[in-house]
Structure formats: C-alpha cells, structure tokens
C-alpha cells in the first residue's frame, strides 16, 4: 500500500472516479503546499477587526489612508510569515506527478503577491500560474478559478481545487469545480461539504496516481 493510500476521510465513489477525467488542479498556498503560521488573533487585534469578521472584508470597508495603512500592516504580517515558510511533506512529489500526468496546474491564494512569490521562490514550488488577491476578488469568490478554466479552455467539472479551509470548498463549489479539502487529521465541521476530504498531500498523490496511471 502506498503512503497515504488509506488517508481519504470522505469521498463518494463518483467523485473519486471523477479524478480520472481531471485536466487541471488548482491549489491554495498556505497550509496546502507550504506552511503558514499567520497569527490571525494578533492581526485582528492590531487592525481592530472584530472576531468572526473576515480580515480582507474588514479592510475593504475602509477608505483612503486608513485602508492603505491597514493593508500595509497585513502585508507586513504576511511577509514575516513568508520568510519562515517551508514546503509541506509530499508537496514536490505531488507537483512532479501532476507534470508527469500532463495536467494543468496553478495556485490561487488570498495572500498578497509579494508574500506568495517569496514562499514559492524559497520553497522551489514549480508552479508558474499564480493568482493573488490583487488580481481577482478573494475566495470564496470563484472569479480566479473561472478565469483559469477559461484560460485553459477546460470545463470546470474537469478541474479540482485543493485547499485546507472552508473558503476553498466554497470557491470550488461556486466555480462548479471538484473541491478537495486537506484535513491534516483535524476534525472539521465543514469536511462533509467537500467532494473529497483527504488527510495530506501524500494521500492525494496516492489517490491521483491510482486514478490516472
């Protein structure tokens, strides 16, 4: 049995079968391909953002200099996080397999451009297509995912979006793509909303290899 092969926590047979028709995979970045230790309670406290409110939504309601200052504070937190980020177990092997299979691949993240590029560079993430919050509305908006489907000339049902949070599931569903949630053995209340909930990247590697080879 390959490493991770028994780590699928939730997936219908139909959804697992749908992996055979995959033409592209889009990844979230933080805690999906690379580690992240962003201290959101501290970010909220610094910005004055209420608990339960999305930080990006909170900043978007500001105007002028206040918004610029809040954005810079968030970017500073993100850049500090990027400098300490490491590739997650199985990341490079999975990307190599995706290339071997001839699948399209991209990253869509809520990160700022500078932090995302630093994480990709420092961790040798060999994925050229990167979309950050500066280019399209942030997840759970499907805008970035739909843009990539159009760019790739690929039906959305033949693309999978992989992430670690509820927004990732929602973005995939809003784009009518296959949603894959990485649980990392966490008990998540929204796991059942994902088409496929899987423990980690090695498990996804094993699942994808069985489906496509």
JSON list of C-alpha atoms in Angstrom, two decimals:
[
{"chain": "A", "resi": 1, "resn": "UNK", "atom": "CA", "xyz": [0.00, 0.00, 0.00]},
{"chain": "A", "resi": 2, "resn": "UNK", "atom": "CA", "xyz": [1.40, 3.42, -0.94]},
{"chain": "A", "resi": 3, "resn": "UNK", "atom": "CA", "xyz": [1.93, 6.07, 1.71]},
{"chain": "A", "resi": 4, "resn": "UNK", "atom": "CA", "xyz": [-1.30, 7.91, 2.44]},
{"chain": "A", "resi": 5, "resn": "UNK", "atom": "CA", "xyz": [-3.46, 5.48, 0.47]},
{"chain": "A", "resi": 6, "resn": "UNK", "atom": "CA", "xyz": [-5.82, 4.91, 3.42]},
{"chain": "A", "resi": 7, "resn": "UNK", "atom": "CA", "xyz": [-6.00, 8.57, 4.42]},
{"chain": "A", "resi": 8, "resn": "UNK", "atom": "CA", "xyz": [-9.13, 9.54, 2.50]},
{"chain": "A", "resi": 9, "resn": "UNK", "atom": "CA", "xyz": [-11.62, 10.59, 5.16]},
{"chain": "A", "resi": 10, "resn": "UNK", "atom": "CA", "xyz": [-14.58, 11.41, 2.92]},
{"chain": "A", "resi": 11, "resn": "UNK", "atom": "CA", "xyz": [-15.26, 10.93, -0.77]},
{"chain": "A", "resi": 12, "resn": "UNK", "atom": "CA", "xyz": [-18.02, 9.40, -2.83]},
{"chain": "A", "resi": 13, "resn": "UNK", "atom": "CA", "xyz": [-17.13, 6.73, -5.38]},
{"chain": "A", "resi": 14, "resn": "UNK", "atom": "CA", "xyz": [-18.39, 9.06, -8.10]},
{"chain": "A", "resi": 15, "resn": "UNK", "atom": "CA", "xyz": [-16.07, 11.86, -7.01]},
{"chain": "A", "resi": 16, "resn": "UNK", "atom": "CA", "xyz": [-13.08, 9.54, -6.81]},
{"chain": "A", "resi": 17, "resn": "UNK", "atom": "CA", "xyz": [-13.94, 8.28, -10.29]},
{"chain": "A", "resi": 18, "resn": "UNK", "atom": "CA", "xyz": [-14.07, 11.89, -11.47]},
{"chain": "A", "resi": 19, "resn": "UNK", "atom": "CA", "xyz": [-10.33, 12.14, -10.84]},
{"chain": "A", "resi": 20, "resn": "UNK", "atom": "CA", "xyz": [-9.86, 10.03, -13.96]},
{"chain": "A", "resi": 21, "resn": "UNK", "atom": "CA", "xyz": [-11.25, 12.93, -16.01]},
{"chain": "A", "resi": 22, "resn": "UNK", "atom": "CA", "xyz": [-9.12, 15.61, -14.37]},
{"chain": "A", "resi": 23, "resn": "UNK", "atom": "CA", "xyz": [-7.46, 18.06, -16.75]},
{"chain": "A", "resi": 24, "resn": "UNK", "atom": "CA", "xyz": [-6.18, 20.54, -14.17]},
{"chain": "A", "resi": 25, "resn": "UNK", "atom": "CA", "xyz": [-5.54, 21.08, -10.46]},
{"chain": "A", "resi": 26, "resn": "UNK", "atom": "CA", "xyz": [-5.54, 24.43, -8.66]},
{"chain": "A", "resi": 27, "resn": "UNK", "atom": "CA", "xyz": [-4.03, 24.76, -5.20]},
{"chain": "A", "resi": 28, "resn": "UNK", "atom": "CA", "xyz": [-4.42, 27.10, -2.30]},
{"chain": "A", "resi": 29, "resn": "UNK", "atom": "CA", "xyz": [-0.97, 28.03, -0.94]},
{"chain": "A", "resi": 30, "resn": "UNK", "atom": "CA", "xyz": [-0.86, 28.48, 2.85]},
{"chain": "A", "resi": 31, "resn": "UNK", "atom": "CA", "xyz": [-1.11, 25.20, 4.76]},
{"chain": "A", "resi": 32, "resn": "UNK", "atom": "CA", "xyz": [-1.83, 23.45, 1.48]},
{"chain": "A", "resi": 33, "resn": "UNK", "atom": "CA", "xyz": [1.53, 23.47, -0.31]},
{"chain": "A", "resi": 34, "resn": "UNK", "atom": "CA", "xyz": [3.59, 25.41, 2.24]},
{"chain": "A", "resi": 35, "resn": "UNK", "atom": "CA", "xyz": [3.39, 26.02, 5.97]},
{"chain": "A", "resi": 36, "resn": "UNK", "atom": "CA", "xyz": [1.93, 29.19, 7.42]},
{"chain": "A", "resi": 37, "resn": "UNK", "atom": "CA", "xyz": [1.81, 30.44, 10.99]},
{"chain": "A", "resi": 38, "resn": "UNK", "atom": "CA", "xyz": [-0.07, 33.71, 10.50]},
{"chain": "A", "resi": 39, "resn": "UNK", "atom": "CA", "xyz": [-1.32, 34.87, 13.89]},
{"chain": "A", "resi": 40, "resn": "UNK", "atom": "CA", "xyz": [-4.85, 35.92, 12.98]},
{"chain": "A", "resi": 41, "resn": "UNK", "atom": "CA", "xyz": [-5.86, 36.88, 16.55]},
{"chain": "A", "resi": 42, "resn": "UNK", "atom": "CA", "xyz": [-2.89, 39.27, 16.65]},
{"chain": "A", "resi": 43, "resn": "UNK", "atom": "CA", "xyz": [-3.69, 40.58, 13.16]},
{"chain": "A", "resi": 44, "resn": "UNK", "atom": "CA", "xyz": [-7.29, 41.21, 14.19]},
{"chain": "A", "resi": 45, "resn": "UNK", "atom": "CA", "xyz": [-6.23, 42.93, 17.39]},
{"chain": "A", "resi": 46, "resn": "UNK", "atom": "CA", "xyz": [-3.74, 45.16, 15.56]},
{"chain": "A", "resi": 47, "resn": "UNK", "atom": "CA", "xyz": [-6.31, 46.16, 12.93]},
{"chain": "A", "resi": 48, "resn": "UNK", "atom": "CA", "xyz": [-9.25, 46.37, 15.33]},
{"chain": "A", "resi": 49, "resn": "UNK", "atom": "CA", "xyz": [-11.09, 43.73, 13.32]},
{"chain": "A", "resi": 50, "resn": "UNK", "atom": "CA", "xyz": [-13.94, 42.07, 15.27]},
{"chain": "A", "resi": 51, "resn": "UNK", "atom": "CA", "xyz": [-13.82, 38.33, 15.90]},
{"chain": "A", "resi": 52, "resn": "UNK", "atom": "CA", "xyz": [-15.74, 36.45, 13.27]},
{"chain": "A", "resi": 53, "resn": "UNK", "atom": "CA", "xyz": [-15.31, 39.09, 10.57]},
{"chain": "A", "resi": 54, "resn": "UNK", "atom": "CA", "xyz": [-13.13, 38.31, 7.56]},
{"chain": "A", "resi": 55, "resn": "UNK", "atom": "CA", "xyz": [-9.96, 40.43, 7.69]},
{"chain": "A", "resi": 56, "resn": "UNK", "atom": "CA", "xyz": [-9.97, 41.25, 3.98]},
{"chain": "A", "resi": 57, "resn": "UNK", "atom": "CA", "xyz": [-13.64, 42.22, 4.11]},
{"chain": "A", "resi": 58, "resn": "UNK", "atom": "CA", "xyz": [-12.93, 44.41, 7.13]},
{"chain": "A", "resi": 59, "resn": "UNK", "atom": "CA", "xyz": [-10.11, 46.25, 5.33]},
{"chain": "A", "resi": 60, "resn": "UNK", "atom": "CA", "xyz": [-12.18, 46.62, 2.17]},
{"chain": "A", "resi": 61, "resn": "UNK", "atom": "CA", "xyz": [-14.71, 48.72, 4.08]},
{"chain": "A", "resi": 62, "resn": "UNK", "atom": "CA", "xyz": [-12.04, 51.29, 4.93]},
{"chain": "A", "resi": 63, "resn": "UNK", "atom": "CA", "xyz": [-11.13, 54.19, 2.68]},
{"chain": "A", "resi": 64, "resn": "UNK", "atom": "CA", "xyz": [-8.15, 56.35, 1.84]},
{"chain": "A", "resi": 65, "resn": "UNK", "atom": "CA", "xyz": [-5.15, 56.45, 4.14]},
{"chain": "A", "resi": 66, "resn": "UNK", "atom": "CA", "xyz": [-6.76, 54.20, 6.76]},
{"chain": "A", "resi": 67, "resn": "UNK", "atom": "CA", "xyz": [-7.17, 51.43, 4.19]},
{"chain": "A", "resi": 68, "resn": "UNK", "atom": "CA", "xyz": [-3.58, 51.86, 2.93]},
{"chain": "A", "resi": 69, "resn": "UNK", "atom": "CA", "xyz": [-2.22, 51.63, 6.47]},
{"chain": "A", "resi": 70, "resn": "UNK", "atom": "CA", "xyz": [-4.30, 48.56, 7.31]},
{"chain": "A", "resi": 71, "resn": "UNK", "atom": "CA", "xyz": [-3.26, 46.87, 4.07]},
{"chain": "A", "resi": 72, "resn": "UNK", "atom": "CA", "xyz": [0.41, 47.51, 4.84]},
{"chain": "A", "resi": 73, "resn": "UNK", "atom": "CA", "xyz": [0.03, 46.07, 8.33]},
{"chain": "A", "resi": 74, "resn": "UNK", "atom": "CA", "xyz": [-1.43, 42.89, 6.85]},
{"chain": "A", "resi": 75, "resn": "UNK", "atom": "CA", "xyz": [1.30, 42.70, 4.21]},
{"chain": "A", "resi": 76, "resn": "UNK", "atom": "CA", "xyz": [3.98, 43.07, 6.91]},
{"chain": "A", "resi": 77, "resn": "UNK", "atom": "CA", "xyz": [2.49, 40.11, 8.80]},
{"chain": "A", "resi": 78, "resn": "UNK", "atom": "CA", "xyz": [2.34, 38.08, 5.57]},
{"chain": "A", "resi": 79, "resn": "UNK", "atom": "CA", "xyz": [5.93, 38.85, 4.59]},
{"chain": "A", "resi": 80, "resn": "UNK", "atom": "CA", "xyz": [7.20, 37.83, 8.04]},
{"chain": "A", "resi": 81, "resn": "UNK", "atom": "CA", "xyz": [5.26, 34.59, 7.69]},
{"chain": "A", "resi": 82, "resn": "UNK", "atom": "CA", "xyz": [6.62, 34.02, 4.17]},
{"chain": "A", "resi": 83, "resn": "UNK", "atom": "CA", "xyz": [10.23, 34.24, 5.35]},
{"chain": "A", "resi": 84, "resn": "UNK", "atom": "CA", "xyz": [9.68, 31.26, 7.68]},
{"chain": "A", "resi": 85, "resn": "UNK", "atom": "CA", "xyz": [7.51, 29.13, 5.40]},
{"chain": "A", "resi": 86, "resn": "UNK", "atom": "CA", "xyz": [8.53, 25.58, 4.44]},
{"chain": "A", "resi": 87, "resn": "UNK", "atom": "CA", "xyz": [7.18, 23.16, 1.84]},
{"chain": "A", "resi": 88, "resn": "UNK", "atom": "CA", "xyz": [4.76, 20.60, 3.26]},
{"chain": "A", "resi": 89, "resn": "UNK", "atom": "CA", "xyz": [5.50, 16.89, 3.16]},
{"chain": "A", "resi": 90, "resn": "UNK", "atom": "CA", "xyz": [4.80, 15.48, -0.28]},
{"chain": "A", "resi": 91, "resn": "UNK", "atom": "CA", "xyz": [4.49, 18.86, -2.00]},
{"chain": "A", "resi": 92, "resn": "UNK", "atom": "CA", "xyz": [7.27, 18.45, -4.55]},
{"chain": "A", "resi": 93, "resn": "UNK", "atom": "CA", "xyz": [6.45, 14.82, -5.30]},
{"chain": "A", "resi": 94, "resn": "UNK", "atom": "CA", "xyz": [2.83, 15.74, -5.98]},
{"chain": "A", "resi": 95, "resn": "UNK", "atom": "CA", "xyz": [3.77, 18.60, -8.31]},
{"chain": "A", "resi": 96, "resn": "UNK", "atom": "CA", "xyz": [6.17, 16.30, -10.18]},
{"chain": "A", "resi": 97, "resn": "UNK", "atom": "CA", "xyz": [3.36, 13.75, -10.63]},
{"chain": "A", "resi": 98, "resn": "UNK", "atom": "CA", "xyz": [0.98, 16.42, -11.92]},
{"chain": "A", "resi": 99, "resn": "UNK", "atom": "CA", "xyz": [3.57, 17.42, -14.53]},
{"chain": "A", "resi": 100, "resn": "UNK", "atom": "CA", "xyz": [4.14, 13.76, -15.46]},
{"chain": "A", "resi": 101, "resn": "UNK", "atom": "CA", "xyz": [0.41, 13.33, -15.99]},
{"chain": "A", "resi": 102, "resn": "UNK", "atom": "CA", "xyz": [0.28, 16.40, -18.22]},
{"chain": "A", "resi": 103, "resn": "UNK", "atom": "CA", "xyz": [-2.27, 18.21, -16.05]},
{"chain": "A", "resi": 104, "resn": "UNK", "atom": "CA", "xyz": [-2.53, 21.99, -15.90]},
{"chain": "A", "resi": 105, "resn": "UNK", "atom": "CA", "xyz": [-1.61, 23.45, -12.53]},
{"chain": "A", "resi": 106, "resn": "UNK", "atom": "CA", "xyz": [-1.96, 26.80, -10.75]},
{"chain": "A", "resi": 107, "resn": "UNK", "atom": "CA", "xyz": [-2.11, 28.48, -7.35]},
{"chain": "A", "resi": 108, "resn": "UNK", "atom": "CA", "xyz": [-4.94, 30.73, -6.18]},
{"chain": "A", "resi": 109, "resn": "UNK", "atom": "CA", "xyz": [-4.35, 32.33, -2.79]},
{"chain": "A", "resi": 110, "resn": "UNK", "atom": "CA", "xyz": [-5.73, 35.10, -0.58]},
{"chain": "A", "resi": 111, "resn": "UNK", "atom": "CA", "xyz": [-2.11, 36.09, 0.09]},
{"chain": "A", "resi": 112, "resn": "UNK", "atom": "CA", "xyz": [-0.59, 39.28, -1.25]},
{"chain": "A", "resi": 113, "resn": "UNK", "atom": "CA", "xyz": [1.58, 38.96, -4.36]},
{"chain": "A", "resi": 114, "resn": "UNK", "atom": "CA", "xyz": [4.89, 39.66, -2.58]},
{"chain": "A", "resi": 115, "resn": "UNK", "atom": "CA", "xyz": [4.39, 37.07, 0.14]},
{"chain": "A", "resi": 116, "resn": "UNK", "atom": "CA", "xyz": [3.10, 34.41, -2.25]},
{"chain": "A", "resi": 117, "resn": "UNK", "atom": "CA", "xyz": [6.03, 34.83, -4.63]},
{"chain": "A", "resi": 118, "resn": "UNK", "atom": "CA", "xyz": [8.52, 34.70, -1.75]},
{"chain": "A", "resi": 119, "resn": "UNK", "atom": "CA", "xyz": [7.01, 31.44, -0.48]},
{"chain": "A", "resi": 120, "resn": "UNK", "atom": "CA", "xyz": [7.07, 29.95, -3.97]},
{"chain": "A", "resi": 121, "resn": "UNK", "atom": "CA", "xyz": [10.67, 31.01, -4.57]},
{"chain": "A", "resi": 122, "resn": "UNK", "atom": "CA", "xyz": [12.05, 29.98, -1.18]},
{"chain": "A", "resi": 123, "resn": "UNK", "atom": "CA", "xyz": [10.42, 26.56, -1.38]},
{"chain": "A", "resi": 124, "resn": "UNK", "atom": "CA", "xyz": [11.09, 25.77, -5.05]},
{"chain": "A", "resi": 125, "resn": "UNK", "atom": "CA", "xyz": [7.40, 25.39, -5.89]},
{"chain": "A", "resi": 126, "resn": "UNK", "atom": "CA", "xyz": [7.45, 24.68, -9.64]},
{"chain": "A", "resi": 127, "resn": "UNK", "atom": "CA", "xyz": [4.04, 26.18, -10.49]},
{"chain": "A", "resi": 128, "resn": "UNK", "atom": "CA", "xyz": [4.08, 29.14, -12.84]},
{"chain": "A", "resi": 129, "resn": "UNK", "atom": "CA", "xyz": [0.45, 30.26, -12.72]},
{"chain": "A", "resi": 130, "resn": "UNK", "atom": "CA", "xyz": [-0.18, 32.31, -9.57]},
{"chain": "A", "resi": 131, "resn": "UNK", "atom": "CA", "xyz": [-3.22, 34.42, -8.75]},
{"chain": "A", "resi": 132, "resn": "UNK", "atom": "CA", "xyz": [-3.36, 36.55, -5.60]},
{"chain": "A", "resi": 133, "resn": "UNK", "atom": "CA", "xyz": [-5.95, 38.86, -4.07]},
{"chain": "A", "resi": 134, "resn": "UNK", "atom": "CA", "xyz": [-4.66, 41.85, -6.06]},
{"chain": "A", "resi": 135, "resn": "UNK", "atom": "CA", "xyz": [-5.87, 40.32, -9.32]},
{"chain": "A", "resi": 136, "resn": "UNK", "atom": "CA", "xyz": [-9.35, 38.99, -8.54]},
{"chain": "A", "resi": 137, "resn": "UNK", "atom": "CA", "xyz": [-11.84, 39.04, -5.70]},
{"chain": "A", "resi": 138, "resn": "UNK", "atom": "CA", "xyz": [-10.60, 36.82, -2.87]},
{"chain": "A", "resi": 139, "resn": "UNK", "atom": "CA", "xyz": [-12.05, 33.40, -2.15]},
{"chain": "A", "resi": 140, "resn": "UNK", "atom": "CA", "xyz": [-14.78, 32.28, -1.67]},
{"chain": "A", "resi": 141, "resn": "UNK", "atom": "CA", "xyz": [-15.37, 34.27, -4.88]},
{"chain": "A", "resi": 142, "resn": "UNK", "atom": "CA", "xyz": [-14.91, 31.94, -7.87]},
{"chain": "A", "resi": 143, "resn": "UNK", "atom": "CA", "xyz": [-13.52, 34.67, -10.14]},
{"chain": "A", "resi": 144, "resn": "UNK", "atom": "CA", "xyz": [-9.90, 33.46, -10.16]},
{"chain": "A", "resi": 145, "resn": "UNK", "atom": "CA", "xyz": [-10.90, 29.82, -10.64]},
{"chain": "A", "resi": 146, "resn": "UNK", "atom": "CA", "xyz": [-13.21, 30.66, -13.51]},
{"chain": "A", "resi": 147, "resn": "UNK", "atom": "CA", "xyz": [-10.50, 32.78, -15.12]},
{"chain": "A", "resi": 148, "resn": "UNK", "atom": "CA", "xyz": [-8.12, 29.83, -15.10]},
{"chain": "A", "resi": 149, "resn": "UNK", "atom": "CA", "xyz": [-10.74, 27.47, -16.54]},
{"chain": "A", "resi": 150, "resn": "UNK", "atom": "CA", "xyz": [-11.30, 29.94, -19.37]},
{"chain": "A", "resi": 151, "resn": "UNK", "atom": "CA", "xyz": [-7.56, 30.39, -19.89]},
{"chain": "A", "resi": 152, "resn": "UNK", "atom": "CA", "xyz": [-7.03, 26.64, -20.01]},
{"chain": "A", "resi": 153, "resn": "UNK", "atom": "CA", "xyz": [-10.12, 26.14, -22.21]},
{"chain": "A", "resi": 154, "resn": "UNK", "atom": "CA", "xyz": [-11.15, 23.40, -19.79]},
{"chain": "A", "resi": 155, "resn": "UNK", "atom": "CA", "xyz": [-14.63, 22.61, -18.40]},
{"chain": "A", "resi": 156, "resn": "UNK", "atom": "CA", "xyz": [-14.80, 23.47, -14.70]},
{"chain": "A", "resi": 157, "resn": "UNK", "atom": "CA", "xyz": [-16.01, 19.95, -13.82]},
{"chain": "A", "resi": 158, "resn": "UNK", "atom": "CA", "xyz": [-12.62, 18.65, -15.04]},
{"chain": "A", "resi": 159, "resn": "UNK", "atom": "CA", "xyz": [-10.67, 20.86, -12.61]},
{"chain": "A", "resi": 160, "resn": "UNK", "atom": "CA", "xyz": [-10.09, 20.27, -8.90]},
{"chain": "A", "resi": 161, "resn": "UNK", "atom": "CA", "xyz": [-9.39, 22.97, -6.32]},
{"chain": "A", "resi": 162, "resn": "UNK", "atom": "CA", "xyz": [-7.35, 21.83, -3.30]},
{"chain": "A", "resi": 163, "resn": "UNK", "atom": "CA", "xyz": [-7.23, 23.75, -0.03]},
{"chain": "A", "resi": 164, "resn": "UNK", "atom": "CA", "xyz": [-7.39, 23.49, 3.74]},
{"chain": "A", "resi": 165, "resn": "UNK", "atom": "CA", "xyz": [-10.25, 25.80, 4.72]},
{"chain": "A", "resi": 166, "resn": "UNK", "atom": "CA", "xyz": [-13.96, 26.39, 4.23]},
{"chain": "A", "resi": 167, "resn": "UNK", "atom": "CA", "xyz": [-13.36, 29.24, 1.77]},
{"chain": "A", "resi": 168, "resn": "UNK", "atom": "CA", "xyz": [-11.57, 26.79, -0.52]},
{"chain": "A", "resi": 169, "resn": "UNK", "atom": "CA", "xyz": [-14.57, 24.44, -0.58]},
{"chain": "A", "resi": 170, "resn": "UNK", "atom": "CA", "xyz": [-16.92, 27.35, -1.19]},
{"chain": "A", "resi": 171, "resn": "UNK", "atom": "CA", "xyz": [-14.80, 28.79, -4.01]},
{"chain": "A", "resi": 172, "resn": "UNK", "atom": "CA", "xyz": [-14.67, 25.40, -5.75]},
{"chain": "A", "resi": 173, "resn": "UNK", "atom": "CA", "xyz": [-18.41, 24.91, -5.45]},
{"chain": "A", "resi": 174, "resn": "UNK", "atom": "CA", "xyz": [-19.07, 28.45, -6.67]},
{"chain": "A", "resi": 175, "resn": "UNK", "atom": "CA", "xyz": [-16.95, 27.65, -9.73]},
{"chain": "A", "resi": 176, "resn": "UNK", "atom": "CA", "xyz": [-18.56, 24.20, -10.15]},
{"chain": "A", "resi": 177, "resn": "UNK", "atom": "CA", "xyz": [-15.19, 22.51, -9.69]},
{"chain": "A", "resi": 178, "resn": "UNK", "atom": "CA", "xyz": [-14.30, 19.44, -7.64]},
{"chain": "A", "resi": 179, "resn": "UNK", "atom": "CA", "xyz": [-13.48, 20.51, -4.09]},
{"chain": "A", "resi": 180, "resn": "UNK", "atom": "CA", "xyz": [-10.68, 18.72, -2.25]},
{"chain": "A", "resi": 181, "resn": "UNK", "atom": "CA", "xyz": [-10.15, 19.52, 1.44]},
{"chain": "A", "resi": 182, "resn": "UNK", "atom": "CA", "xyz": [-6.86, 18.68, 3.16]},
{"chain": "A", "resi": 183, "resn": "UNK", "atom": "CA", "xyz": [-7.76, 17.84, 6.75]},
{"chain": "A", "resi": 184, "resn": "UNK", "atom": "CA", "xyz": [-4.35, 17.01, 8.25]},
{"chain": "A", "resi": 185, "resn": "UNK", "atom": "CA", "xyz": [-6.23, 14.82, 10.75]},
{"chain": "A", "resi": 186, "resn": "UNK", "atom": "CA", "xyz": [-8.27, 17.78, 12.00]},
{"chain": "A", "resi": 187, "resn": "UNK", "atom": "CA", "xyz": [-11.91, 17.26, 12.91]},
{"chain": "A", "resi": 188, "resn": "UNK", "atom": "CA", "xyz": [-13.52, 19.99, 10.80]},
{"chain": "A", "resi": 189, "resn": "UNK", "atom": "CA", "xyz": [-17.21, 20.81, 10.95]},
{"chain": "A", "resi": 190, "resn": "UNK", "atom": "CA", "xyz": [-17.27, 21.55, 7.21]},
{"chain": "A", "resi": 191, "resn": "UNK", "atom": "CA", "xyz": [-15.44, 18.44, 5.95]},
{"chain": "A", "resi": 192, "resn": "UNK", "atom": "CA", "xyz": [-18.66, 16.92, 4.63]},
{"chain": "A", "resi": 193, "resn": "UNK", "atom": "CA", "xyz": [-19.16, 19.94, 2.36]},
{"chain": "A", "resi": 194, "resn": "UNK", "atom": "CA", "xyz": [-16.09, 18.91, 0.34]},
{"chain": "A", "resi": 195, "resn": "UNK", "atom": "CA", "xyz": [-16.36, 16.48, -2.56]},
{"chain": "A", "resi": 196, "resn": "UNK", "atom": "CA", "xyz": [-13.16, 14.84, -1.35]},
{"chain": "A", "resi": 197, "resn": "UNK", "atom": "CA", "xyz": [-11.69, 15.20, 2.15]},
{"chain": "A", "resi": 198, "resn": "UNK", "atom": "CA", "xyz": [-8.21, 13.75, 2.36]},
{"chain": "A", "resi": 199, "resn": "UNK", "atom": "CA", "xyz": [-5.60, 13.72, 5.09]},
{"chain": "A", "resi": 200, "resn": "UNK", "atom": "CA", "xyz": [-2.49, 15.14, 3.41]},
{"chain": "A", "resi": 201, "resn": "UNK", "atom": "CA", "xyz": [-0.53, 15.63, 0.19]},
{"chain": "A", "resi": 202, "resn": "UNK", "atom": "CA", "xyz": [0.99, 12.12, 0.13]},
{"chain": "A", "resi": 203, "resn": "UNK", "atom": "CA", "xyz": [-2.55, 10.74, 0.33]},
{"chain": "A", "resi": 204, "resn": "UNK", "atom": "CA", "xyz": [-3.62, 12.94, -2.56]},
{"chain": "A", "resi": 205, "resn": "UNK", "atom": "CA", "xyz": [-0.56, 11.77, -4.51]},
{"chain": "A", "resi": 206, "resn": "UNK", "atom": "CA", "xyz": [-1.51, 8.11, -3.99]},
{"chain": "A", "resi": 207, "resn": "UNK", "atom": "CA", "xyz": [-5.15, 8.75, -4.90]},
{"chain": "A", "resi": 208, "resn": "UNK", "atom": "CA", "xyz": [-4.27, 10.69, -8.05]},
{"chain": "A", "resi": 209, "resn": "UNK", "atom": "CA", "xyz": [-1.69, 8.14, -9.14]},
{"chain": "A", "resi": 210, "resn": "UNK", "atom": "CA", "xyz": [-4.19, 5.28, -8.82]},
{"chain": "A", "resi": 211, "resn": "UNK", "atom": "CA", "xyz": [-6.78, 7.21, -10.78]},
{"chain": "A", "resi": 212, "resn": "UNK", "atom": "CA", "xyz": [-4.58, 8.39, -13.64]},
{"chain": "A", "resi": 213, "resn": "UNK", "atom": "CA", "xyz": [-1.88, 5.73, -14.15]}
]
